[in-house]
XYZ file of C-alpha atoms in Angstrom:
763
model
C 122.321 241.909 62.513
C 125.969 242.140 61.793
C 127.976 240.199 58.624
C 131.328 238.053 57.941
C 134.576 240.010 56.868
C 135.262 239.919 53.955
C 138.482 238.871 52.527
C 139.225 242.010 51.367
C 138.499 243.438 54.694
C 141.872 244.572 57.448
C 141.929 243.191 60.424
C 142.886 245.755 62.927
C 142.251 249.874 62.940
C 143.480 251.946 65.166
C 143.870 249.305 68.047
C 140.547 248.044 66.902
C 140.508 244.584 66.613
C 137.911 243.518 64.022
C 134.725 240.655 64.026
C 132.513 241.908 62.040
C 130.884 244.402 59.272
C 127.490 245.802 60.542
C 126.926 247.812 57.355
C 128.465 248.708 54.665
C 127.348 252.836 52.385
C 128.546 254.040 48.986
C 131.682 256.189 51.327
C 132.672 253.518 53.581
C 132.474 250.909 56.154
C 130.689 249.855 59.697
C 133.054 247.169 61.724
C 132.275 246.222 64.926
C 136.071 246.442 66.833
C 136.935 244.695 69.764
C 140.371 247.588 72.155
C 142.611 245.877 73.718
C 141.386 246.077 76.757
C 138.405 244.197 75.696
C 135.562 246.911 75.138
C 133.414 246.666 71.938
C 133.170 250.135 69.633
C 131.315 250.842 66.194
C 133.963 251.342 63.856
C 133.354 253.287 61.296
C 135.990 253.643 57.921
C 136.267 256.006 54.929
C 137.421 254.471 51.600
C 140.997 255.284 50.234
C 139.915 257.228 47.543
C 137.634 259.482 49.617
C 139.663 260.175 51.963
C 142.179 261.967 48.584
C 139.431 264.294 48.649
C 140.179 267.296 50.547
C 136.379 268.435 50.953
C 135.783 264.983 51.669
C 138.312 264.303 54.621
C 137.217 268.486 55.689
C 133.923 266.594 56.352
C 135.028 263.906 58.023
C 137.056 266.370 60.444
C 134.357 268.148 61.224
C 131.681 265.007 61.763
C 134.452 263.509 64.548
C 134.431 267.476 66.580
C 131.008 267.602 65.861
C 130.079 264.637 67.810
C 133.439 264.611 70.920
C 131.516 267.920 71.561
C 128.537 266.406 72.844
C 128.699 264.786 75.870
C 124.581 263.873 76.359
C 124.422 260.123 77.751
C 121.566 259.790 75.220
C 123.613 260.368 72.772
C 126.643 257.762 71.825
C 130.497 258.569 72.883
C 133.228 259.354 71.004
C 136.442 256.640 72.480
C 138.929 257.196 69.001
C 139.221 258.559 65.918
C 141.636 259.512 63.596
C 140.158 261.690 60.685
C 143.842 262.184 59.152
C 144.951 257.832 58.700
C 145.500 256.807 55.015
C 141.776 255.475 55.599
C 140.067 258.035 58.091
C 138.072 255.994 61.307
C 135.886 256.912 64.706
C 134.904 254.908 66.821
C 132.083 255.259 68.396
C 131.156 252.753 71.417
C 128.737 250.343 70.483
C 124.993 249.196 71.421
C 123.886 246.214 70.674
C 120.436 247.501 70.517
C 118.160 247.431 67.668
C 117.888 250.638 65.995
C 114.345 252.285 66.344
C 113.626 251.895 62.728
C 114.727 248.419 62.875
C 112.421 247.939 66.058
C 108.943 249.613 65.199
C 109.905 247.710 61.073
C 109.195 244.365 63.542
C 107.386 244.549 66.648
C 105.056 247.407 65.465
C 104.694 250.604 67.521
C 105.880 251.427 70.682
C 103.113 252.141 73.806
C 102.237 255.832 74.849
C 104.570 255.676 77.810
C 107.595 254.369 75.738
C 107.683 257.152 73.159
C 107.324 259.916 75.984
C 109.655 259.098 77.120
C 111.685 258.518 74.459
C 110.931 261.630 73.239
C 112.303 263.372 76.466
C 115.453 261.538 76.712
C 116.224 262.310 72.932
C 116.145 266.093 73.691
C 118.432 266.086 76.213
C 119.727 265.391 74.213
C 119.688 267.236 71.737
C 119.055 269.873 74.071
C 123.121 269.681 75.144
C 123.736 268.822 70.840
C 121.915 273.187 70.319
C 124.244 273.621 73.504
C 127.190 272.632 72.109
C 126.167 275.103 68.688
C 125.041 272.360 66.980
C 122.543 271.568 64.390
C 121.763 267.174 63.798
C 119.777 267.237 60.660
C 118.962 264.089 60.453
C 117.687 262.854 63.408
C 115.324 260.100 62.096
C 114.163 256.295 63.169
C 117.701 254.857 62.194
C 120.092 256.861 63.479
C 118.429 256.614 66.987
C 119.757 253.344 69.043
C 117.692 251.385 71.956
C 118.938 250.483 74.757
C 117.747 249.212 78.861
C 118.671 252.511 79.265
C 117.448 254.723 77.298
C 118.040 255.855 73.791
C 120.845 256.976 71.968
C 121.051 259.479 68.536
C 123.922 258.579 66.653
C 125.387 260.185 63.207
C 126.996 263.143 63.063
C 128.112 263.261 59.491
C 125.511 266.101 58.022
C 125.188 267.619 62.194
C 126.632 271.876 61.350
C 127.037 274.305 63.443
C 124.885 277.018 63.665
C 126.861 279.768 62.031
C 128.003 277.460 60.141
C 127.578 277.985 55.349
C 125.376 275.317 54.303
C 127.210 271.966 53.543
C 127.300 271.816 49.896
C 125.579 274.807 48.068
C 122.243 276.002 48.679
C 119.971 273.834 46.141
C 121.373 271.022 48.055
C 118.835 269.446 50.337
C 120.832 267.499 53.086
C 119.026 264.885 55.519
C 116.637 262.283 54.541
C 113.629 262.874 52.905
C 110.263 261.983 55.542
C 111.871 263.263 58.761
C 113.324 266.369 57.797
C 112.485 269.983 58.522
C 110.361 272.237 56.096
C 113.118 274.348 56.346
C 114.860 271.059 55.323
C 113.360 270.656 52.410
C 113.096 274.217 50.774
C 116.856 274.367 51.043
C 117.269 277.130 53.556
C 119.997 277.155 54.234
C 121.264 279.496 56.993
C 116.749 279.100 58.324
C 117.979 275.339 59.529
C 118.735 275.495 63.529
C 117.582 273.594 66.389
C 113.881 274.056 65.577
C 114.709 272.063 62.764
C 116.058 268.923 64.360
C 112.812 269.415 67.182
C 110.542 268.784 63.824
C 112.563 266.250 62.386
C 112.164 264.670 66.864
C 108.573 265.746 65.721
C 108.170 263.065 62.384
C 110.121 260.246 64.795
C 108.118 260.188 67.691
C 104.985 259.584 65.493
C 106.800 257.483 63.385
C 107.300 255.256 66.366
C 104.107 255.869 67.823
C 101.739 254.895 64.649
C 104.500 252.825 62.935
C 104.180 255.051 59.909
C 106.312 258.375 58.791
C 103.908 261.200 59.387
C 104.059 262.365 55.476
C 104.136 259.026 54.095
C 105.991 256.858 51.873
C 107.245 257.181 48.423
C 110.047 258.348 46.897
C 112.327 261.695 47.514
C 110.224 264.023 45.824
C 106.857 263.646 46.794
C 108.052 263.457 50.302
C 109.784 267.484 50.106
C 106.681 268.622 48.972
C 104.216 266.797 51.778
C 106.357 268.176 54.443
C 106.399 272.164 53.213
C 102.817 272.098 51.939
C 100.609 268.711 53.401
C 99.850 268.338 57.430
C 100.831 265.325 58.381
C 99.018 262.397 59.632
C 99.034 261.453 63.371
C 95.961 259.335 63.343
C 95.315 256.287 65.246
C 98.139 258.574 68.091
C 95.255 260.134 69.891
C 92.778 256.791 70.315
C 95.911 254.336 71.128
C 96.698 257.645 73.896
C 92.792 257.371 75.412
C 93.118 253.415 75.890
C 95.870 253.732 77.558
C 94.059 256.108 79.549
C 90.908 254.534 80.293
C 93.530 251.020 81.246
C 95.808 252.989 83.888
C 91.982 254.220 85.699
C 89.828 251.138 85.565
C 92.758 248.470 87.226
C 96.178 250.241 87.506
C 96.488 251.478 90.861
C 99.442 253.353 90.689
C 98.958 257.246 91.299
C 99.164 258.044 87.189
C 96.712 261.517 87.844
C 98.779 264.414 87.072
C 99.861 262.993 83.190
C 97.464 266.787 82.030
C 97.611 267.817 85.598
C 101.337 268.374 86.384
C 103.282 270.308 83.064
C 102.759 267.305 81.194
C 101.048 267.578 78.247
C 99.209 264.545 75.917
C 101.354 262.795 72.948
C 98.885 264.432 69.721
C 99.827 267.970 71.371
C 102.799 267.636 70.844
C 103.293 266.003 67.842
C 101.760 269.043 66.754
C 104.077 271.580 68.122
C 107.010 269.795 67.058
C 105.893 269.602 63.333
C 104.585 273.326 63.428
C 105.424 274.404 59.225
C 106.821 277.172 61.168
C 109.933 276.952 62.724
C 109.000 280.039 65.456
C 105.941 277.479 66.802
C 107.753 274.414 67.771
C 109.161 273.809 71.163
C 112.879 273.875 72.245
C 114.910 271.231 73.609
C 114.920 272.804 76.464
C 111.140 273.084 76.824
C 110.844 268.759 76.546
C 111.801 268.174 79.868
C 111.196 271.492 82.339
C 107.664 271.723 80.894
C 106.268 269.547 78.256
C 107.144 265.840 79.560
C 108.074 266.089 83.286
C 106.495 263.633 84.392
C 108.147 260.560 81.956
C 112.023 262.114 84.074
C 114.252 259.549 84.393
C 116.028 258.432 87.756
C 120.327 260.080 87.910
C 122.139 257.675 87.701
C 119.925 254.603 87.312
C 117.387 252.915 84.447
C 113.611 253.186 83.325
C 111.445 250.231 82.933
C 110.487 252.257 79.437
C 110.466 249.054 76.639
C 107.867 246.780 75.545
C 109.243 243.218 76.455
C 109.848 241.733 72.549
C 112.318 245.034 71.949
C 113.530 243.969 74.808
C 114.610 240.472 73.924
C 116.578 241.538 71.127
C 118.645 244.060 73.501
C 118.998 241.443 75.799
C 119.518 237.754 72.925
C 122.338 240.559 71.005
C 124.540 241.497 74.106
C 124.371 237.565 74.663
C 125.676 236.808 70.823
C 128.362 240.042 71.547
C 129.069 238.347 74.728
C 130.052 235.022 72.868
C 132.632 236.455 69.852
C 134.967 234.438 69.721
C 138.908 235.663 70.386
C 139.963 235.638 67.098
C 143.410 235.452 66.373
C 145.016 238.699 63.695
C 144.890 238.384 60.189
C 147.068 241.065 59.419
C 147.428 241.498 56.233
C 151.022 242.471 54.112
C 151.202 246.054 52.959
C 152.429 245.445 50.252
C 149.717 242.463 49.351
C 147.132 244.712 50.327
C 149.081 247.560 47.815
C 149.154 245.706 44.939
C 145.390 243.949 45.493
C 142.896 244.557 42.284
C 139.815 245.755 42.626
C 136.546 242.988 43.645
C 135.873 241.400 41.320
C 139.953 239.811 39.905
C 140.724 237.562 42.030
C 143.538 238.765 43.075
C 142.941 240.861 46.333
C 141.598 237.322 47.752
C 144.788 235.547 46.884
C 146.877 238.471 48.394
C 144.978 238.634 50.623
C 145.223 234.686 51.694
C 149.343 234.361 51.077
C 150.028 237.305 53.967
C 148.087 235.636 56.351
C 149.037 232.221 56.309
C 153.107 233.309 55.692
C 152.841 235.323 58.695
C 154.387 232.987 61.316
C 155.174 230.490 58.551
C 152.890 228.538 59.916
C 148.329 228.904 60.473
C 147.222 227.414 63.828
C 144.123 226.146 63.729
C 141.338 229.449 64.651
C 143.609 230.887 62.238
C 143.042 228.196 59.043
C 139.190 227.717 60.188
C 139.031 232.159 59.578
C 140.888 231.293 56.322
C 138.667 228.933 54.895
C 135.288 230.246 55.811
C 136.845 233.658 54.006
C 137.337 230.801 50.624
C 134.171 229.375 50.955
C 132.472 233.214 51.496
C 133.729 234.529 48.735
C 133.201 231.338 46.022
C 129.932 231.789 47.461
C 129.113 235.958 46.735
C 130.716 235.175 43.539
C 128.965 232.467 42.269
C 130.845 229.728 42.977
C 131.760 227.961 40.249
C 132.873 231.056 37.909
C 135.131 232.617 41.372
C 136.448 228.750 41.603
C 137.420 229.483 37.711
C 138.397 232.915 38.237
C 141.187 231.690 41.289
C 142.367 228.876 39.575
C 143.345 231.098 36.917
C 145.637 233.210 39.046
C 147.166 229.963 40.602
C 147.210 227.451 37.908
C 150.016 228.755 35.227
C 148.997 226.282 33.369
C 145.409 227.070 33.320
C 143.399 228.660 30.626
C 145.694 230.198 27.898
C 145.580 233.801 28.250
C 142.812 235.507 25.686
C 140.341 232.366 26.544
C 138.379 234.468 29.340
C 134.758 236.321 27.501
C 134.474 239.121 29.594
C 131.080 240.448 29.334
C 128.207 244.050 28.998
C 125.709 243.808 31.629
C 122.082 244.850 30.740
C 120.093 245.589 33.120
C 116.110 246.591 32.116
C 112.634 245.516 31.474
C 112.694 242.475 29.036
C 108.730 241.538 30.154
C 107.368 244.762 31.918
C 104.962 247.644 31.662
C 108.243 249.715 29.314
C 109.826 245.843 28.085
C 109.972 248.266 24.891
C 112.092 250.439 25.871
C 113.937 247.342 27.963
C 114.854 245.790 25.013
C 115.203 248.409 22.623
C 118.496 249.349 24.774
C 119.481 245.931 25.127
C 119.495 245.735 21.434
C 121.129 248.742 21.161
C 123.841 247.425 23.234
C 124.342 243.897 21.513
C 125.039 246.210 18.629
C 127.596 247.889 20.244
C 129.231 244.492 21.153
C 128.521 242.742 18.488
C 130.623 245.803 16.598
C 133.701 245.524 19.068
C 133.972 242.181 18.025
C 133.770 242.188 14.991
C 137.446 244.131 15.329
C 140.400 242.436 14.310
C 143.047 243.671 16.813
C 140.397 243.390 19.715
C 143.032 242.646 23.044
C 139.731 240.040 23.874
C 136.337 239.128 23.202
C 133.619 240.499 24.918
C 129.705 238.774 25.612
C 126.739 240.424 26.745
C 124.359 239.361 29.204
C 121.413 240.536 30.276
C 119.241 240.376 33.472
C 115.195 240.722 33.240
C 113.687 243.427 36.510
C 110.427 242.945 35.295
C 110.441 246.704 35.612
C 110.586 246.242 39.597
C 111.380 247.367 42.347
C 110.976 244.183 43.681
C 112.758 242.074 41.076
C 115.788 244.227 40.993
C 118.091 244.173 43.474
C 118.246 239.110 42.500
C 118.465 240.742 38.970
C 121.673 243.474 40.248
C 122.891 240.385 41.831
C 122.593 238.362 39.271
C 125.189 240.254 36.982
C 127.099 241.959 40.499
C 128.278 237.746 41.396
C 129.798 236.951 37.427
C 133.230 238.174 38.186
C 133.789 238.185 33.650
C 130.591 240.870 34.430
C 132.979 244.402 33.548
C 129.662 247.140 33.591
C 126.207 247.319 33.347
C 123.368 249.269 31.437
C 120.432 249.854 33.595
C 118.427 250.557 35.265
C 114.511 251.262 32.425
C 113.148 253.153 35.504
C 113.838 256.258 38.646
C 111.823 253.147 41.317
C 114.724 249.855 39.705
C 117.268 252.172 40.415
C 116.593 253.570 44.260
C 116.735 249.749 44.837
C 120.041 248.426 43.334
C 121.927 252.056 43.118
C 123.659 251.049 46.802
C 123.861 247.467 46.002
C 126.380 248.730 42.268
C 127.874 250.513 44.718
C 128.784 248.321 47.169
C 130.470 245.779 44.949
C 131.976 248.146 42.931
C 130.719 248.179 40.086
C 130.265 250.679 37.205
C 126.368 250.989 36.547
C 125.425 253.213 33.468
C 121.953 254.217 32.726
C 120.587 256.582 30.075
C 116.929 256.473 30.867
C 116.470 257.200 34.982
C 116.409 261.216 35.795
C 114.732 261.677 38.799
C 115.725 264.315 41.678
C 115.527 261.246 43.453
C 119.410 260.110 42.329
C 120.807 263.620 43.374
C 119.752 263.373 46.983
C 122.995 260.667 47.860
C 126.787 260.324 46.814
C 126.923 257.031 45.073
C 130.681 255.748 44.063
C 129.852 253.602 40.883
C 126.664 255.182 38.850
C 126.918 257.500 35.946
C 123.576 259.306 35.076
C 124.098 258.934 31.483
C 120.950 261.390 30.233
C 119.529 264.703 31.275
C 118.042 264.622 33.953
C 113.972 265.702 33.950
C 114.850 268.318 36.288
C 116.980 270.082 32.801
C 114.559 268.535 30.387
C 112.014 271.134 32.307
C 114.135 273.647 32.182
C 114.966 273.447 28.158
C 110.545 274.066 28.132
C 111.570 277.774 30.224
C 113.885 278.033 28.016
C 112.533 278.020 25.031
C 108.869 280.073 26.240
C 111.770 282.798 26.979
C 113.381 283.200 23.682
C 109.604 283.214 22.048
C 108.896 287.412 20.755
C 105.965 288.994 22.370
C 105.188 289.603 25.968
C 104.001 286.537 27.132
C 102.197 285.089 30.214
C 102.150 281.135 30.549
C 100.088 279.052 32.173
C 101.231 275.882 34.236
C 99.828 273.505 34.436
C 100.025 271.009 37.916
C 99.272 267.271 37.668
C 99.762 265.546 41.209
C 98.480 262.017 39.495
C 101.921 262.198 38.902
C 103.271 262.537 42.074
C 106.230 263.940 42.517
C 107.073 263.875 38.767
C 104.621 267.039 38.136
C 105.472 268.618 41.122
C 109.357 268.608 40.210
C 108.384 269.798 36.844
C 106.344 272.806 37.389
C 109.276 273.802 39.795
C 111.798 273.646 37.714
C 110.274 274.894 34.661
C 108.684 277.495 36.728
C 112.010 279.032 38.109
C 113.472 278.906 34.595
C 110.611 281.677 33.440
C 110.765 283.363 36.954
C 114.939 283.830 35.602
C 113.873 285.356 32.693
C 111.112 288.202 34.080
C 107.395 285.536 32.865
C 106.292 284.256 35.735
C 103.797 281.767 35.197
C 99.949 281.484 35.843
C 100.112 278.690 37.550
C 97.383 276.469 39.268
C 97.204 272.407 40.471
C 94.276 269.896 40.336
C 94.111 266.981 43.033
C 95.436 263.374 41.838
C 92.712 261.448 39.480
C 90.212 264.529 37.888
C 88.324 263.589 35.370
C 86.423 267.018 34.896
C 89.569 269.593 33.606
C 87.691 271.483 31.876
C 87.414 274.546 35.013
C 90.649 275.011 35.414
C 91.755 275.338 31.899
C 88.567 277.628 32.091
C 89.989 279.828 34.698
C 93.578 279.106 32.925
C 92.030 280.944 30.091
C 90.593 283.723 31.771
C 93.673 284.704 33.594
C 95.471 285.798 29.751
C 98.160 282.936 29.165
C 99.167 283.106 25.598
C 101.176 280.150 26.251
C 100.118 276.758 28.108
C 102.576 273.876 30.151
C 101.590 270.238 31.256
C 103.381 269.493 34.053
C 101.869 265.167 34.631
C 101.947 262.362 32.420
C 99.990 260.979 29.643
C 96.687 260.474 30.371
C 96.206 264.081 31.484
C 97.638 265.791 29.314
C 94.973 264.550 26.962
C 92.571 265.628 28.728
C 93.488 269.261 28.716
C 95.793 268.990 24.946
C 91.214 268.292 23.928
C 89.778 271.104 26.751
C 92.139 273.127 25.241
C 91.245 272.078 21.509
C 87.577 272.888 22.542
C 87.912 276.377 23.790
C 90.332 277.329 20.474
C 93.312 278.255 21.904
C 96.181 277.128 20.067
C 99.060 278.624 21.737
C 101.722 277.184 23.007
C 101.619 273.571 24.533
C 104.136 272.618 26.254
C 105.003 268.877 27.620
C 108.370 267.856 29.423
C 108.761 263.712 28.273
C 106.120 261.336 31.079
C 103.970 262.738 28.043
C 106.425 261.030 24.609
C 103.488 257.872 25.154
C 100.948 256.598 22.677
C 98.690 257.420 25.082
C 98.796 261.051 24.158
C 98.935 260.520 20.919
C 95.758 258.076 20.915
C 93.528 259.248 23.975
C 94.594 262.934 22.294
C 93.142 261.683 19.005
C 93.526 265.585 17.089
C 94.005 267.687 20.105
C 97.593 266.764 20.243
C 98.627 268.517 17.038
C 101.406 271.118 17.724
C 102.027 270.030 21.051
C 106.204 270.621 22.147
C 107.644 267.805 23.954
C 111.347 267.491 26.333
C 113.144 264.286 26.086
C 116.846 263.108 26.893
C 116.535 260.837 23.523
C 116.369 261.260 19.777
C 115.015 259.640 16.954
C 118.566 258.844 15.006
C 116.819 258.135 11.916
C 116.198 261.810 12.165
C 119.709 263.111 12.602
C 122.544 262.597 9.929
C 125.134 261.111 12.703
C 122.974 258.269 13.374
C 122.190 257.439 9.626
C 124.824 254.348 9.540
C 123.414 253.471 12.748
C 120.157 253.465 11.674
C 120.827 251.653 8.347
C 122.705 248.436 10.385
C 120.351 248.317 13.331
C 117.989 248.037 10.440
C 119.235 245.393 8.700
C 120.357 243.790 11.906
C 117.246 242.910 13.452
C 114.620 244.131 10.722
C 112.651 247.358 12.809
C 113.965 250.598 12.784
C 115.531 251.244 16.290
C 112.812 252.451 18.998
C 113.742 254.679 22.012
C 117.203 254.819 24.026
C 118.134 252.381 21.207
C 121.193 254.959 20.004
C 121.700 255.889 23.324
C 122.229 252.928 24.301
C 124.601 252.285 22.317
C 126.495 255.254 22.775
C 126.882 254.470 26.244
C 127.902 251.108 25.877
C 130.476 251.912 23.300
C 131.926 255.157 26.040
C 132.835 251.977 28.077
C 134.437 249.878 25.572
C 136.432 253.510 24.847
C 137.922 253.172 28.393
C 138.969 249.531 27.626
C 140.969 249.786 25.365
C 142.166 252.586 26.741
C 143.755 250.776 30.367
C 143.954 247.207 28.766
C 147.011 245.705 29.528
C 147.528 242.768 27.656
C 145.104 240.763 26.919
C 143.520 241.872 30.180
C 140.973 244.723 31.169
C 141.242 246.646 33.791
C 139.135 245.783 37.342
C 135.593 247.117 38.428
C 137.794 249.140 40.696
C 139.444 251.008 38.207
C 136.848 251.354 34.861
C 134.747 253.257 37.258
C 137.470 256.246 37.496
C 138.615 256.334 33.748
C 134.354 256.390 33.769
C 134.248 259.210 35.757
C 137.074 261.386 34.208
C 136.106 260.654 30.479
C 134.382 262.742 27.810
C 132.341 260.371 24.827
C 130.858 262.368 21.679
C 128.303 259.837 20.431
C 126.320 259.631 17.433
C 123.429 261.161 20.224
C 124.794 264.057 21.968
C 128.261 264.276 23.707
C 129.032 262.258 27.187
C 130.160 263.619 29.988
C 129.838 263.029 34.516
C 130.680 264.968 37.747
C 133.533 262.510 38.594
C 132.787 262.898 42.128
C 128.725 262.565 42.211
C 128.535 260.862 38.548
C 125.745 263.345 37.816
C 125.350 264.139 33.983
C 127.204 267.459 33.180
C 125.419 267.788 29.387
C 123.377 268.353 28.069
C 121.474 266.255 25.062
C 117.689 267.745 25.434
C 115.767 266.831 21.741
C 111.792 268.856 21.406
C 109.165 266.651 19.345
C 106.824 267.760 18.034
C 103.201 266.362 16.912
C 102.189 265.676 13.429
C 99.843 263.888 11.585
C 99.930 261.144 14.943
C 103.035 261.510 15.689
C 106.122 261.887 17.146
C 108.394 263.697 15.222
C 112.025 265.397 16.238
C 113.091 268.607 15.589
C 115.677 269.037 16.355
C 118.066 270.156 19.855
C 116.578 271.999 22.414
C 118.285 275.497 23.178
C 120.467 275.158 25.992
C 119.969 278.958 26.529
C 117.479 282.494 26.351
């Protein structure tokens, strides 16, 4: 449930003695704290670098104000806050029970009666939220804590007043995919009102009753699409309720009559009402308690036996753990030491903290000595034992290794052995070439090595591959990973370590759903690649009527691609003729025939290579020779092999170049061939450029023989600009999203993908 404090963590915040870490995210840390009166609290502390951003501080202040306006017994109360502190913090009453998400994951779905009681009490909490003029906007299982006397709704970080404008832009999806409403999924802004929370509550209750989200799992894009267009999966919930009712009728002597007849409503019907696509068709929070679930009333001032025994046992065990917490003597670090400490990974922060702690009274008490020893051991374990000991030894021993003897490193996390190993190996080779050229310089301040970590392109293997590089304190920045799934699995891990992660291959919408502190996207996003298709068609002369085919085999990729292309075409007065085919459709003849009959004179395919090959063959058979376009996923040998001559002439967008066809990359191509005996593969040049971007900032900030720490390097990279051989690199400082163009066109000619040049960025 909790983790030990790190040596760099403060001893106290706002009068709360900190005892442990409860969790950490991109923007801050949640600690378990104890007040002077002995009460436990969850203390959320925002990182100092975000506190300096006026918009972020205003958003945090709004979170504090929103949470204070809600007084329901089923919403966790605020016990203290200081949104104006150097590191803003918010304290709430600590609930020792698990979240609903954890309870269901560990022990399966809740009994139907438990779900009904849960729904009634959470609706009561939402009633107070809405009465205060707020919309919570993130009602999900992870934001509900379970206690013996009822649930507690937490986290008002994105709550908004009903008359306020959107939190960021009108096009930004805010909330947690899978548990948000259709109006949130489509970023309708002012349309996101109290009824949106009711839809989310329906998703949460369906999860509690069935053990699975009603719109499935997968990437954010898939969940957004299903939320808007598909019916919820409520299979099994009705059978469970009927089974319970039969049991009650056969063996329970209590009076169960009236479950359907005294104003109550069966769970399945309630869920269907909550999950109506139209907000006007959903019940209000008030109606939950006055019409829908009145038979599950909770006694005033009392408790209700509502949770299964295994969940109650978790709560009891955790409550006992809290009672057993030691009364740790504070180890407050000297302010000057804290201000001079470098980022984790440099070896200075732990030494400064330990030194200040031991000198504050001249002599450490036994309890304090145990704490310091434990902190030192934790640092050694977290940083990889020997490497961390060497780092501490170098800092503590003036007679140690000579300056410059340490070899710093650039890491590469990629698929080096799986299905995408060709791309991963190309990146590794491009990065290695950049490092070798750096080391060949006569006046370099230090030497670099390249360290690789193979994740096999697997989201399951990716976290371990990331930890391997994070634990190595010599690694200053990492290139990778290879695909969106592995990126999603490790972005939070790199974020907590504040280790710069730069990727030239990932570009899905999922990367924009959260602000990461250490990530830099070094390529145009998938949405931009698809928008460039619309730009290209809009530039063509004549009254084009584009046809757009979305192949659901490609799931969220096809949806995102189709939406982006459609947006651009409509914006230029050329709305496409759209068609959608189910996943794994083999016979695409009928849909192609329909599109041709509709009079289309250009064709856009949104999906993967195999589906594009089927479509290409059908178009060729029909004699269609108009423009045929597709996004980057179709750049695959499978398209050429399966489409054959029908692939000729297809135009494709990509986020990479063919360096052998770009004059600026002539020297790179020749050097690469000499080094590896082959032409550079896709993304080799982009990886080469990205490592040189990192080297540019390292050289600027290097003092003596020591490069900047990880945290400092993140800030430098996010503010940098670099003109490479492939494109100009620049990102938004706030979230690391790529702001350049970098979109190329490739055309199939003579059975190969031939680089055409840069795609147009405007009509």
